[in-house]
Structures are given as structure tokens and as C-alpha cells.
CSV table of C-alpha atoms in Angstrom, one decimal:
chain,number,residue,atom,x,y,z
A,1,UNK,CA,0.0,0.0,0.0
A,2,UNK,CA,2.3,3.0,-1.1
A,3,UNK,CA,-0.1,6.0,0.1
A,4,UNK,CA,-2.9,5.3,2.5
A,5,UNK,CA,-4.2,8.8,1.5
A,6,UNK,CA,-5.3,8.2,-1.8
A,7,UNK,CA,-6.8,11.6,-2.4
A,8,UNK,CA,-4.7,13.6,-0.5
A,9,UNK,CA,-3.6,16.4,-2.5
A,10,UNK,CA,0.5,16.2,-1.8
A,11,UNK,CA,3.3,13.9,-0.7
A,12,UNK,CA,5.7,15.2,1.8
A,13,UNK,CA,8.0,16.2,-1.1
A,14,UNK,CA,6.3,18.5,-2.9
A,15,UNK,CA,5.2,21.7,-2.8
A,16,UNK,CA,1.9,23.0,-0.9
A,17,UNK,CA,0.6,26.1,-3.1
A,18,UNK,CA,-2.5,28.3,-1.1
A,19,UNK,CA,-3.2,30.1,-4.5
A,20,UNK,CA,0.0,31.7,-5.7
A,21,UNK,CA,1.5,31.5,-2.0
A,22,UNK,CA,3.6,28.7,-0.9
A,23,UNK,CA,2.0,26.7,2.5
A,24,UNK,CA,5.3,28.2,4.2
A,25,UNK,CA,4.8,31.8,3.1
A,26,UNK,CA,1.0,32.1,3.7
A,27,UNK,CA,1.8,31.1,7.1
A,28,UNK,CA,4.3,33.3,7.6
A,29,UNK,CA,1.6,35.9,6.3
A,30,UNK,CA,-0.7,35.2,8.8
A,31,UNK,CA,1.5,34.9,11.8
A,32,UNK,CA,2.2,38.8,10.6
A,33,UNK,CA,-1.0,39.8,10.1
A,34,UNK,CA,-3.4,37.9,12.7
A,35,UNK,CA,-0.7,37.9,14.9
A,36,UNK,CA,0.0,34.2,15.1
A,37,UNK,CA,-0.8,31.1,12.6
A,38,UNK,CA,-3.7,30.1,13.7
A,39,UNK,CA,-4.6,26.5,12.4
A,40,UNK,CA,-8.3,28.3,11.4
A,41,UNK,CA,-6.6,31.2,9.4
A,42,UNK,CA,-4.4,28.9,7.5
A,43,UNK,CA,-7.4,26.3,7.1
A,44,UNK,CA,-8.9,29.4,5.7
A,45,UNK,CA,-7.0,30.4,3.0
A,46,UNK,CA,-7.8,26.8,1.4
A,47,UNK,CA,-11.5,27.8,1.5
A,48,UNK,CA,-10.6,31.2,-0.1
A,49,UNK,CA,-8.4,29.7,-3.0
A,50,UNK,CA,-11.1,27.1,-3.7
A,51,UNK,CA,-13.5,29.8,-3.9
A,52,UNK,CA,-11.8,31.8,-5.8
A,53,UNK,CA,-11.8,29.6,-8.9
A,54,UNK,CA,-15.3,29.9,-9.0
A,55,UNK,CA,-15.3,33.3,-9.4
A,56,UNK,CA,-14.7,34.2,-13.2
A,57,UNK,CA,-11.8,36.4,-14.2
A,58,UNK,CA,-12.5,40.3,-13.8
A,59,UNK,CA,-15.8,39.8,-12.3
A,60,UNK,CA,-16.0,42.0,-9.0
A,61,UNK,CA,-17.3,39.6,-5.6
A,62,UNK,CA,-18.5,39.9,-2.0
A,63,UNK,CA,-17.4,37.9,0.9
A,64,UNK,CA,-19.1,36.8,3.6
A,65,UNK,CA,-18.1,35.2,6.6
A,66,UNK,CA,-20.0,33.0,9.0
A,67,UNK,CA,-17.9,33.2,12.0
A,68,UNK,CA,-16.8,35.7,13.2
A,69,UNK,CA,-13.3,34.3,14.2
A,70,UNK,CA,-10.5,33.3,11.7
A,71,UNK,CA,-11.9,33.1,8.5
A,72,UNK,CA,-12.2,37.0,8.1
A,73,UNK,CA,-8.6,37.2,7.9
A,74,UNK,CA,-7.9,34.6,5.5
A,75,UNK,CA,-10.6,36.5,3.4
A,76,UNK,CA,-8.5,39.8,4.0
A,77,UNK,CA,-5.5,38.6,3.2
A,78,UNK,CA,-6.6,36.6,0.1
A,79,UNK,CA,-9.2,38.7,-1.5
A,80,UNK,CA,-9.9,42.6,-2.2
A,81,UNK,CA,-12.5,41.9,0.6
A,82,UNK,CA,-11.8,43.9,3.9
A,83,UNK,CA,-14.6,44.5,7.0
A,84,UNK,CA,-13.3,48.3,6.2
A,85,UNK,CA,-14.2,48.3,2.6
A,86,UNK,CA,-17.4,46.5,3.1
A,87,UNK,CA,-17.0,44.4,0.8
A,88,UNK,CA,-16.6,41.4,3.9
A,89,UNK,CA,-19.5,41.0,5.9
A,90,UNK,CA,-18.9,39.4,8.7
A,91,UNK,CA,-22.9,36.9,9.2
A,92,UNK,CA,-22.3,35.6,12.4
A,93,UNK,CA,-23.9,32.0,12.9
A,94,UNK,CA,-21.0,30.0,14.0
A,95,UNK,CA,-19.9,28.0,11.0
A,96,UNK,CA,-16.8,27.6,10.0
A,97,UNK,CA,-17.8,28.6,6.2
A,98,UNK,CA,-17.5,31.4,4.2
A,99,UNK,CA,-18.6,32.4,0.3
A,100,UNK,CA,-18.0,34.5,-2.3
A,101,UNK,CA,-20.9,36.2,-4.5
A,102,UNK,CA,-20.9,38.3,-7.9
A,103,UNK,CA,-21.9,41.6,-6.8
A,104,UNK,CA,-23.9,42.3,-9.7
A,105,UNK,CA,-25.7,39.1,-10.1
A,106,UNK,CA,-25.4,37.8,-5.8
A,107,UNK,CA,-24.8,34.0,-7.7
A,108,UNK,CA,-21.4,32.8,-5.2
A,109,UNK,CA,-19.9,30.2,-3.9
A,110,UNK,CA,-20.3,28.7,-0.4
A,111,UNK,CA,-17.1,26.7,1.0
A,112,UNK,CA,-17.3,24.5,4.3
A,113,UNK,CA,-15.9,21.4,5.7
A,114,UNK,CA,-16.6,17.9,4.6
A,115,UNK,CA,-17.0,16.0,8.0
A,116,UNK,CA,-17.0,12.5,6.2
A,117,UNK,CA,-13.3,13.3,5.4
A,118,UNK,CA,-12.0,14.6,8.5
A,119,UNK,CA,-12.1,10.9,9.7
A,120,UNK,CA,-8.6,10.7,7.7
A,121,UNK,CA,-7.7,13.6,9.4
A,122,UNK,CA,-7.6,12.8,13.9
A,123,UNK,CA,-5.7,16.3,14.8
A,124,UNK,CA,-8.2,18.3,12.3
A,125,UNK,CA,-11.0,16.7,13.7
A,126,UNK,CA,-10.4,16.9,17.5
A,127,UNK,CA,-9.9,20.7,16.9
A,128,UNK,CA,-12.3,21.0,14.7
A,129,UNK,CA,-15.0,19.8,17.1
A,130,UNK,CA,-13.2,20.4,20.2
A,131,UNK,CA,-12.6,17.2,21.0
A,132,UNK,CA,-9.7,17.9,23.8
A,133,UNK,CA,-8.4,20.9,25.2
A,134,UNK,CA,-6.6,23.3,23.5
A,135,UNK,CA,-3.3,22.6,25.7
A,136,UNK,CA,-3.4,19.1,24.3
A,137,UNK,CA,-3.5,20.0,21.0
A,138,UNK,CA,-0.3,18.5,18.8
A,139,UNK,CA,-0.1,22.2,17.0
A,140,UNK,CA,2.7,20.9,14.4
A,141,UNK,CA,0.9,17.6,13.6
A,142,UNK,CA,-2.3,20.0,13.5
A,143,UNK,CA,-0.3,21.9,11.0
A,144,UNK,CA,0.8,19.7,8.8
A,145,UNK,CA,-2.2,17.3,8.3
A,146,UNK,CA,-4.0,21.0,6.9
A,147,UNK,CA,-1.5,21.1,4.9
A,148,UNK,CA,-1.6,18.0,3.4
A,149,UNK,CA,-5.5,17.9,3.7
A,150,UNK,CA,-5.7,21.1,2.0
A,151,UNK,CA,-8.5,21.8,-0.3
A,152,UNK,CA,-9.6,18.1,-0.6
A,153,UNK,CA,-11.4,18.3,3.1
A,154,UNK,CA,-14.0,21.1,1.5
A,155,UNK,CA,-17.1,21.0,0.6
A,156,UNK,CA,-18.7,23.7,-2.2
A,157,UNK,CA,-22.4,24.9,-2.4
A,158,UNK,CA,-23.9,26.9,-5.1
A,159,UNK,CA,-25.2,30.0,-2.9
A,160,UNK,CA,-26.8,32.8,-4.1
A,161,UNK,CA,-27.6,36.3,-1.7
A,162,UNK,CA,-30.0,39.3,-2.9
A,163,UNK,CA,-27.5,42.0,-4.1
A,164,UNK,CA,-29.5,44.6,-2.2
A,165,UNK,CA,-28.0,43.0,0.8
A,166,UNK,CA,-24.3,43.6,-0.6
A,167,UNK,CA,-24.7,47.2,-1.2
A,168,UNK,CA,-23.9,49.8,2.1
A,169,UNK,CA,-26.6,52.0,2.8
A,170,UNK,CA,-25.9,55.5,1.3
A,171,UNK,CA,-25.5,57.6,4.6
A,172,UNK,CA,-28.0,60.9,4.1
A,173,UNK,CA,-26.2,63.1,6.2
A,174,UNK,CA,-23.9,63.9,9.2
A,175,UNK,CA,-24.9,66.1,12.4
A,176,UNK,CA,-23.7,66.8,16.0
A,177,UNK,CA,-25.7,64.9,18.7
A,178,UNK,CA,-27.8,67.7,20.5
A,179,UNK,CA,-26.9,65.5,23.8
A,180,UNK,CA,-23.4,64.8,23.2
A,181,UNK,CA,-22.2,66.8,20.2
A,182,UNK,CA,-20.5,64.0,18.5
A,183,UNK,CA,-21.1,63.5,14.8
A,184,UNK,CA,-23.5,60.6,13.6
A,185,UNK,CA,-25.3,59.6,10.5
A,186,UNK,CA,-28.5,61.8,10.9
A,187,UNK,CA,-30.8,58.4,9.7
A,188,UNK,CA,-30.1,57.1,13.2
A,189,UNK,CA,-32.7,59.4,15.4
A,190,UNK,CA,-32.2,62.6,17.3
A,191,UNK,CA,-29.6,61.7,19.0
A,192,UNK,CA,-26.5,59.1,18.8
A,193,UNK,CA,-26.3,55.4,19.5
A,194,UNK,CA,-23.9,56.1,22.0
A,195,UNK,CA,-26.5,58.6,23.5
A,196,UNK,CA,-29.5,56.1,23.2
A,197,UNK,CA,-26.7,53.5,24.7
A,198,UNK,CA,-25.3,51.3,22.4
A,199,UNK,CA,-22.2,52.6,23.2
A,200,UNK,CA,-19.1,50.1,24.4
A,201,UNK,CA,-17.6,52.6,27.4
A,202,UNK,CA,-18.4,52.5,31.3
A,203,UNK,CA,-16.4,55.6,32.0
A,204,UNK,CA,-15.8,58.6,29.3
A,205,UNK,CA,-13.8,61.5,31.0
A,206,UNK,CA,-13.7,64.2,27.6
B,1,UNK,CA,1.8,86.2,7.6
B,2,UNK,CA,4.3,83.4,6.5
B,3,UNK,CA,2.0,80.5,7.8
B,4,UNK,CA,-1.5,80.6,8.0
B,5,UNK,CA,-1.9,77.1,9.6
B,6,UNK,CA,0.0,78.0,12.9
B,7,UNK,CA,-1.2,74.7,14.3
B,8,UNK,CA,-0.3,72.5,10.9
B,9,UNK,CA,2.3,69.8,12.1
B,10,UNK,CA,4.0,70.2,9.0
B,11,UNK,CA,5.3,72.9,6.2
B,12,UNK,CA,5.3,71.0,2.3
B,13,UNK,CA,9.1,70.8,2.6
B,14,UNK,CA,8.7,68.2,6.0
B,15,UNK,CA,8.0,64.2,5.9
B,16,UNK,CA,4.6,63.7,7.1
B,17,UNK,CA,4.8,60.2,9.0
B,18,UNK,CA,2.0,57.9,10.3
B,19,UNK,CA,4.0,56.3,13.0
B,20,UNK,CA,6.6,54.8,11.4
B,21,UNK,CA,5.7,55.2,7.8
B,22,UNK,CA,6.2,57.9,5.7
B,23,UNK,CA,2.7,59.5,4.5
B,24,UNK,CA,3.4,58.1,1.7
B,25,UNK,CA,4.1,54.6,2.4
B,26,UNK,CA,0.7,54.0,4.4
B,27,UNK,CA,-1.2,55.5,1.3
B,28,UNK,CA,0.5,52.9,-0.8
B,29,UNK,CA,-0.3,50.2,2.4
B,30,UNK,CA,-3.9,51.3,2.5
B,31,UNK,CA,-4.4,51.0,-1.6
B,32,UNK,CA,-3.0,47.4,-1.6
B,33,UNK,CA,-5.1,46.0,1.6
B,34,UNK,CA,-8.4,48.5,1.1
B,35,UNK,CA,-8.4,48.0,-2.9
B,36,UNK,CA,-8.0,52.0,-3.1
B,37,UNK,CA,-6.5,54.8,-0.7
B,38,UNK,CA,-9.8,55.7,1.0
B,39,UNK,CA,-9.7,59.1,2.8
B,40,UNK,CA,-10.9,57.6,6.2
B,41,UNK,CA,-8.3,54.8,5.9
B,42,UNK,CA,-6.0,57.5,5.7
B,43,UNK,CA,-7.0,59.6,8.6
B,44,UNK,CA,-7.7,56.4,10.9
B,45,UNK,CA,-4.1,56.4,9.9
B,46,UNK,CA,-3.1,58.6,12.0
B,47,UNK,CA,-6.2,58.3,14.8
B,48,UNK,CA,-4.8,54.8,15.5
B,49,UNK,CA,-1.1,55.9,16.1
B,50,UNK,CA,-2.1,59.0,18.1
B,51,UNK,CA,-3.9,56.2,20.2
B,52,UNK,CA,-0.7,53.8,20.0
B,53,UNK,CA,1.2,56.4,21.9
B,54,UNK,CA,-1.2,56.3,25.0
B,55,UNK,CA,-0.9,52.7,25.4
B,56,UNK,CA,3.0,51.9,27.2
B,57,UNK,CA,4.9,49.8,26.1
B,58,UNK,CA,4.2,46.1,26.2
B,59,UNK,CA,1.0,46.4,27.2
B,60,UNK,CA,-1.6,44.1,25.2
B,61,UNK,CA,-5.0,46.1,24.5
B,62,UNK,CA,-7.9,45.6,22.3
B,63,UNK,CA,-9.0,48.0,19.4
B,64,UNK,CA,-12.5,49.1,18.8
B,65,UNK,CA,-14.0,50.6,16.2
B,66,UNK,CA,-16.9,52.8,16.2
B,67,UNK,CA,-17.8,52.0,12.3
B,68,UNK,CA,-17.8,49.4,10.4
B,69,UNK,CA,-16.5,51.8,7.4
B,70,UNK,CA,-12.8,52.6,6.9
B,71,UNK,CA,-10.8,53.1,10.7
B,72,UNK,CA,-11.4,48.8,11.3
B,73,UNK,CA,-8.7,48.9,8.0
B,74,UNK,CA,-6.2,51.4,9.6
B,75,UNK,CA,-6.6,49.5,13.0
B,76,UNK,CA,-5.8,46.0,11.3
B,77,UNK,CA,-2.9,47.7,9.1
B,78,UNK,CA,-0.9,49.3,12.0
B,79,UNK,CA,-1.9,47.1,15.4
B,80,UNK,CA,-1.4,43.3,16.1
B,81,UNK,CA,-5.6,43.5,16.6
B,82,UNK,CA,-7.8,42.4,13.6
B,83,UNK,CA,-11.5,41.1,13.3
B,84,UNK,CA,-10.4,38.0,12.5
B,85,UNK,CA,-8.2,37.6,15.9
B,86,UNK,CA,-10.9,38.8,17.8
B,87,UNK,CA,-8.6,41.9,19.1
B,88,UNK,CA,-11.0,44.2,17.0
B,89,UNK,CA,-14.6,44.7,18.0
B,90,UNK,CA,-16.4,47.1,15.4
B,91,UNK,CA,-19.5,48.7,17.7
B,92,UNK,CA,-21.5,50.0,15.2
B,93,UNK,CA,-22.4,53.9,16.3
B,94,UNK,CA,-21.6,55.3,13.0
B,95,UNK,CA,-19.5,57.6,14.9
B,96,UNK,CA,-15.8,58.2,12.8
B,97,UNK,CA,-14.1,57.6,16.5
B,98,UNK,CA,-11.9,54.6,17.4
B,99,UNK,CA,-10.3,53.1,21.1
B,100,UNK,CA,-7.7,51.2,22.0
B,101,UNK,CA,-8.1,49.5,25.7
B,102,UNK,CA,-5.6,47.7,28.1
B,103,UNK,CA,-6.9,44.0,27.9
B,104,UNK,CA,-6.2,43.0,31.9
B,105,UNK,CA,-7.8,46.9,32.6
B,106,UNK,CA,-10.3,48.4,30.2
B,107,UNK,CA,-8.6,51.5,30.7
B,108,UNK,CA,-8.1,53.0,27.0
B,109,UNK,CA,-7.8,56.1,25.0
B,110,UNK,CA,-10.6,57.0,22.4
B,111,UNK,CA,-9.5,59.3,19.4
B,112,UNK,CA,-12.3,61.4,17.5
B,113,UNK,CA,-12.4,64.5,15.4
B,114,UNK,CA,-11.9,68.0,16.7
B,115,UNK,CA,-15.0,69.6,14.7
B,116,UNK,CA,-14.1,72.8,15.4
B,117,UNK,CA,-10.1,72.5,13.5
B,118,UNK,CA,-11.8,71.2,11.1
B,119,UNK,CA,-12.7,74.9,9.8
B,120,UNK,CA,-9.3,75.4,8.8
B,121,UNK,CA,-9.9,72.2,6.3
B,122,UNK,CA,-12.9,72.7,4.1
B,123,UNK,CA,-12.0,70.2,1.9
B,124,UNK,CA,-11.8,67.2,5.2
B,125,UNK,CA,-14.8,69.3,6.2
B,126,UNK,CA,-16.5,68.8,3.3
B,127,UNK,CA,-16.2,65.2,3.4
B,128,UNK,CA,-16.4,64.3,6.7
B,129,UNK,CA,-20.3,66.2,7.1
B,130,UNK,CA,-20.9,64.8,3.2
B,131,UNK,CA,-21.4,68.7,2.1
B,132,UNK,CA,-21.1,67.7,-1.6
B,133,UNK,CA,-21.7,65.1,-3.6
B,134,UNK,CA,-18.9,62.6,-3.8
B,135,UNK,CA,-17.9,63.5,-7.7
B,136,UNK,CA,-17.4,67.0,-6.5
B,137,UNK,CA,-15.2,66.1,-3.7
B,138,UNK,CA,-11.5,67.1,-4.8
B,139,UNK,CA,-9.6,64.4,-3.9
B,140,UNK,CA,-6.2,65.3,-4.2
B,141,UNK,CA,-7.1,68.3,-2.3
B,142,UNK,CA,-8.7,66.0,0.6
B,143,UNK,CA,-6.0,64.0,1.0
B,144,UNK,CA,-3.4,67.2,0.7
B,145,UNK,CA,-5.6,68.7,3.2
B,146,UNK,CA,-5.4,65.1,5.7
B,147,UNK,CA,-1.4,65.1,5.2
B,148,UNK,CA,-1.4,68.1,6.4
B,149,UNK,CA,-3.8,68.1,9.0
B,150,UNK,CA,-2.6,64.7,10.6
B,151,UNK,CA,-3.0,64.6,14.2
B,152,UNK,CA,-3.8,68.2,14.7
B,153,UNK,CA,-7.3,67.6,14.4
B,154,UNK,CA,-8.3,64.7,16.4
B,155,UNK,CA,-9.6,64.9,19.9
B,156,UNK,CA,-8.7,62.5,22.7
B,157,UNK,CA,-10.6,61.4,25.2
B,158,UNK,CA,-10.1,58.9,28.5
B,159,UNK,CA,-12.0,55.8,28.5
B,160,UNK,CA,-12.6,52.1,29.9
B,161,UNK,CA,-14.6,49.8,28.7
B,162,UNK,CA,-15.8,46.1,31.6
B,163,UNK,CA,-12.7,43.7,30.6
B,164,UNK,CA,-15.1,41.0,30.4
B,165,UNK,CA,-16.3,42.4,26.8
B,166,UNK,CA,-12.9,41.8,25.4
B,167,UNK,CA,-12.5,38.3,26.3
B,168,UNK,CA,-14.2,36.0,23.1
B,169,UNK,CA,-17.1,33.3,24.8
B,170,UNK,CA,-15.3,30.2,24.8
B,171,UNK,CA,-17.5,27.7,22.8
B,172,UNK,CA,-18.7,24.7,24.4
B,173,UNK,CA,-18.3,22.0,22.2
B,174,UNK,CA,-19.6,21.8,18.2
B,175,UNK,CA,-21.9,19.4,16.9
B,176,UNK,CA,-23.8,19.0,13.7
B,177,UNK,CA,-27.2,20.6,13.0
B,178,UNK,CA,-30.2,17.9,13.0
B,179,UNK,CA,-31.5,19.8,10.0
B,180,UNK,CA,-29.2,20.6,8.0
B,181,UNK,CA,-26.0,19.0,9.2
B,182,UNK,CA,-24.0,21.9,9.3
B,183,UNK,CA,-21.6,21.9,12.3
B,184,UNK,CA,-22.3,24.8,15.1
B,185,UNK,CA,-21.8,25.5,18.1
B,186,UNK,CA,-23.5,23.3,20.8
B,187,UNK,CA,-24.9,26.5,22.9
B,188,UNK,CA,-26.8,28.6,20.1
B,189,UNK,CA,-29.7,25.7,20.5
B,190,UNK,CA,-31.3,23.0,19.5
B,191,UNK,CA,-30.4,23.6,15.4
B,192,UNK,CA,-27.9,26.1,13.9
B,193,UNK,CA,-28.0,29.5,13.6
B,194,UNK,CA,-29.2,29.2,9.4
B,195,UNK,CA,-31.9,27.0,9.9
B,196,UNK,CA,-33.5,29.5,12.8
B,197,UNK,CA,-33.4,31.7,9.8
B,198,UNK,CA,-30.7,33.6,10.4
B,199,UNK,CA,-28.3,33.1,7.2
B,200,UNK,CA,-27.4,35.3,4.1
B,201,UNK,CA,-28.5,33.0,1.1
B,202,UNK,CA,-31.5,33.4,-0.7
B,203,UNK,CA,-30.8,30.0,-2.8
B,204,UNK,CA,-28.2,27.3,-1.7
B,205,UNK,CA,-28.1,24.6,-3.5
B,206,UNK,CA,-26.4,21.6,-1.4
């Protein structure tokens, strides 16, 4: 039996691409970036490559996210998509899945996890599903099986979102708060979020 | 009158820097991770290193965002915090205002505008309070004007935010939806997060 992973995407000799990136540099890229490699970053920019090819050459695409953690970065780092351009939204229900949608037509591509194939997979899994705490995670074995797992453990939906949904609102106007004086978009009532407290602070000394 | 900025940091003959970029540089930065050199990139600029240089060295804080337009892509460019990391919180308040906080204290710095500099700056005035329409706007003016302008027009203000908003809920455990089979986390209920309704996609075909 000369290779027990019959679809796995690479032997130990050859060389890991995430898109145009090596394995190695997109790492590297991420440890930069988000700080530190995290296995769901770098698990990430599989999703984010495979998407990609679904998207046709020059056409202009939305992401979104469905977790809030990880997989926004991967997006950021691999696509004109940032949360400060809009063109990421950020949908928070906990999945570890993301997509990509022509912003003129809302037709994408949704990218998540094939459980069935984790089963090849033990250190992906147990982190995965948070099978054992995170101090007894193997990190390098974690490492390298998403490396050699790649894009083959992902699964690909057709999605399709309403393109109303992936254009920002066009603000109408800026004023001062009459309570506060700070300036807010004037669509949001008579006075601020932060006034009508939505605000994040429990002490403000101006 | 050889100046009529008095207050202006810097004369056309100086290096405007954005911590420890040239002006220049971060424009350059902020057109290659925004897709274009947004003019609130650019100011968040220097907002988040005005902030950097309340926070002492070594200390690990959080970033948050009062937008979800523009400042989250100057915080992620020049701080270790991002969305994806969880280091960034974007608190929606449509205020142009961002904070950086001590994580083990919530004691932080908040950087705004200075509405009343702003006077000196009709074109960053025009823009900030959308006075025109956008094809008016002179751009090369705008961003002239924010070189110029840097630091000198942002207001600072003491805050703290409860420490236990900037620690990320640790998940439970993960387990796959009974409906759809989509993994999720175990304490967001019986089924996921998309099958209560709460997901982007108009069409997904499985």
C-alpha cells in the first residue's frame, strides 16, 4: 500500500501552493497579520483559494463570513475583501464557512468542511469539534495534516444572496448629537447610538 | 503672515509620517489592503497611532471601532488586533471615533475628530459632514488637506470599557445541526444559527 491517503492532495515532497502562495509563506503571512498562525486562518486560505476559482476572471465579488473568528482574515488577506471596505460582511452563525458572490448578479460560492473526510484527518478533527483541550493540541501535527489535507477536506455549495444585501446603505447626512455633540449619520434618530446606549464605554472622561 | 496654519504639524518641505511610515508609504499600504487609498483609511491612519502612543509599552490592549466603514482597516494595518483575531470589536455607532483599551484593565484612549479644527480644512470638512456630492469632492485636495492636517485635528478622550467584553465566549463544544447538518456551536440551540433563519443566502443549492 504505497499511500494510504489516496486523495490527498500532496506527498511530503512536494510543494503546498494556497493560490500563488507557498504553504510556508502564507503562514508566515498570517502569523504577521493575525498575529499568530492560527490552524483556522491557515485552514482558511484553502476555503478562499477554492472559492476563488469559482469566481470568473474580472468579475467583482462579495465575501461573507460566517464566524466571526478566523476566516475573516484569511478572506482579508486573500481577497480585495476587507470588513473596512465592506465588501466582507462578517454573518455571524458560528460556522466555520465562508462564500463568495458576484456583486452584480449575488450567484457565489459557499465553502465549508466535509465531516465525512476529517475521519482521515484525527488532529483536524479533534480541533475541529473540540474534542480535547486546547493545551493538548499536537499544533505541528495539526499543522501539517492542513496542509496535506488542503482543499480536498472542503465542501462547495452553489449560494446565491440578494444584491440589495451587498450594497452599504448610502448615509444621508452627518450632524452633531444635540446631547453629546459627537457627529452621527443623521438616519439614526435625534440623538447618537452612543447617546441612546449602544455605546461600548463605562467611564468617558472628555 | 508666512503660515496661515500656525497649528499645521508640518510645512510641504517636511515628511509627514504615520508612526513609522512615511505618509506616503501608508497610502501605498492602505491601496493594496483597502483596494483604493480611502480618505478615512488614511486619517484612521493617524487616529490609530495617536492612540498607540497612550498605550505603554508592552501592554496588550484591544481596538474598537466605532464603524464598520474605513478606521477597522487602519486599526488591522498598523496594530497586532484584527476582526479576524478577535482583538477588534467594530461597535457600530456610525461615529468616525476609534479606542484602543488595556486587555487586563479596560482603561483605554478614544481618538475622535476635533469639529471645530476642522474649519481650517474645508475640503476634510466637506467630506467628513458629506457637504457635496462625492464627484465634487476634490480628492487630491482631501488627501493634501489630511497630510497636512494629521494629528492636529483629532480629539482625545479617556475611557474604559468592563474587561469582560474583550475576552471572546469560549465555545462549548460543536456538533452538527439535526437539520441541515452543518456543524455549530452546541450552545446557540437545538439547530444552527441558518436553519432559525438567520443566514445570508436566498438560494443554496447543497
Amino acid at each position: 500500500m504505497a499511500n494510504i491517503f489516496p486523495y490527498s492532495q500532496v506527498s511530503k515532497n512536494e510543494i503546498t501552493m494556497v493560490g500563488s502562495r507557498t504553504f510556508e509563506e502564507f503562514v508566515e503571512e498570517v502569523r504577521r497579520f493575525h498575529s499568530y498562525p492560527a490552524p483556522g486562518v491557515v485552514l482558511g486560505g484553502f476555503m478562499v483559494e477554492k472559492a476563488k476559482t469559482y469566481m470568473p476572471e474580472g468579475v467583482l465579488y462579495n465575501a461573507i463570513a460566517e464566524t466571526f473568528s478566523c476566516l475573516a482574515d484569511a478572506i482579508q488577506l486573500l481577497t480585495p475583501c476587507t470588513i473596512g471596505n465592506g465588501w466582507l460582511k462578517i454573518i455571524h452563525l458560528g460556522h466555520f464557512a465562508l462564500s463568495l458572490c458576484d456583486k452584480s448578479t449575488g450567484e457565489g460560492v459557499r465553502i465549508s468542511i466535509d465531516y465525512n473526510r476529517l475521519a482521515r484527518y484525527s488532529e483536524i478533527k479533534s480541533w475541529f469539534f473540540k474534542l480535547k483541550p486546547k493545551n493538548e493540541q499536537n499544533e505541528d501535527k495539526l499543522m501539517e495534516e492542513i496542509r496535506e489535507a488542503g482543499s480536498w477536506i472542503l465542501r462547495t455549495s452553489a449560494v446565491s444572496v440578494n444584491t440589495n444585501d451587498l450594497v452599504l446603505a448610502k448615509k444621508k447626512g452627518v450632524i452633531l448629537c444635540p446631547s453629546c455633540g459627537e457627529a452621527y449619520p443623521i438616519e439614526y434618530g435625534p440623538s447618537c447610538m452612543g447617546c441612546q446606549g449602544k455605546g461600548p464605554y463605562v467611564r468617558w472622561s472628555r
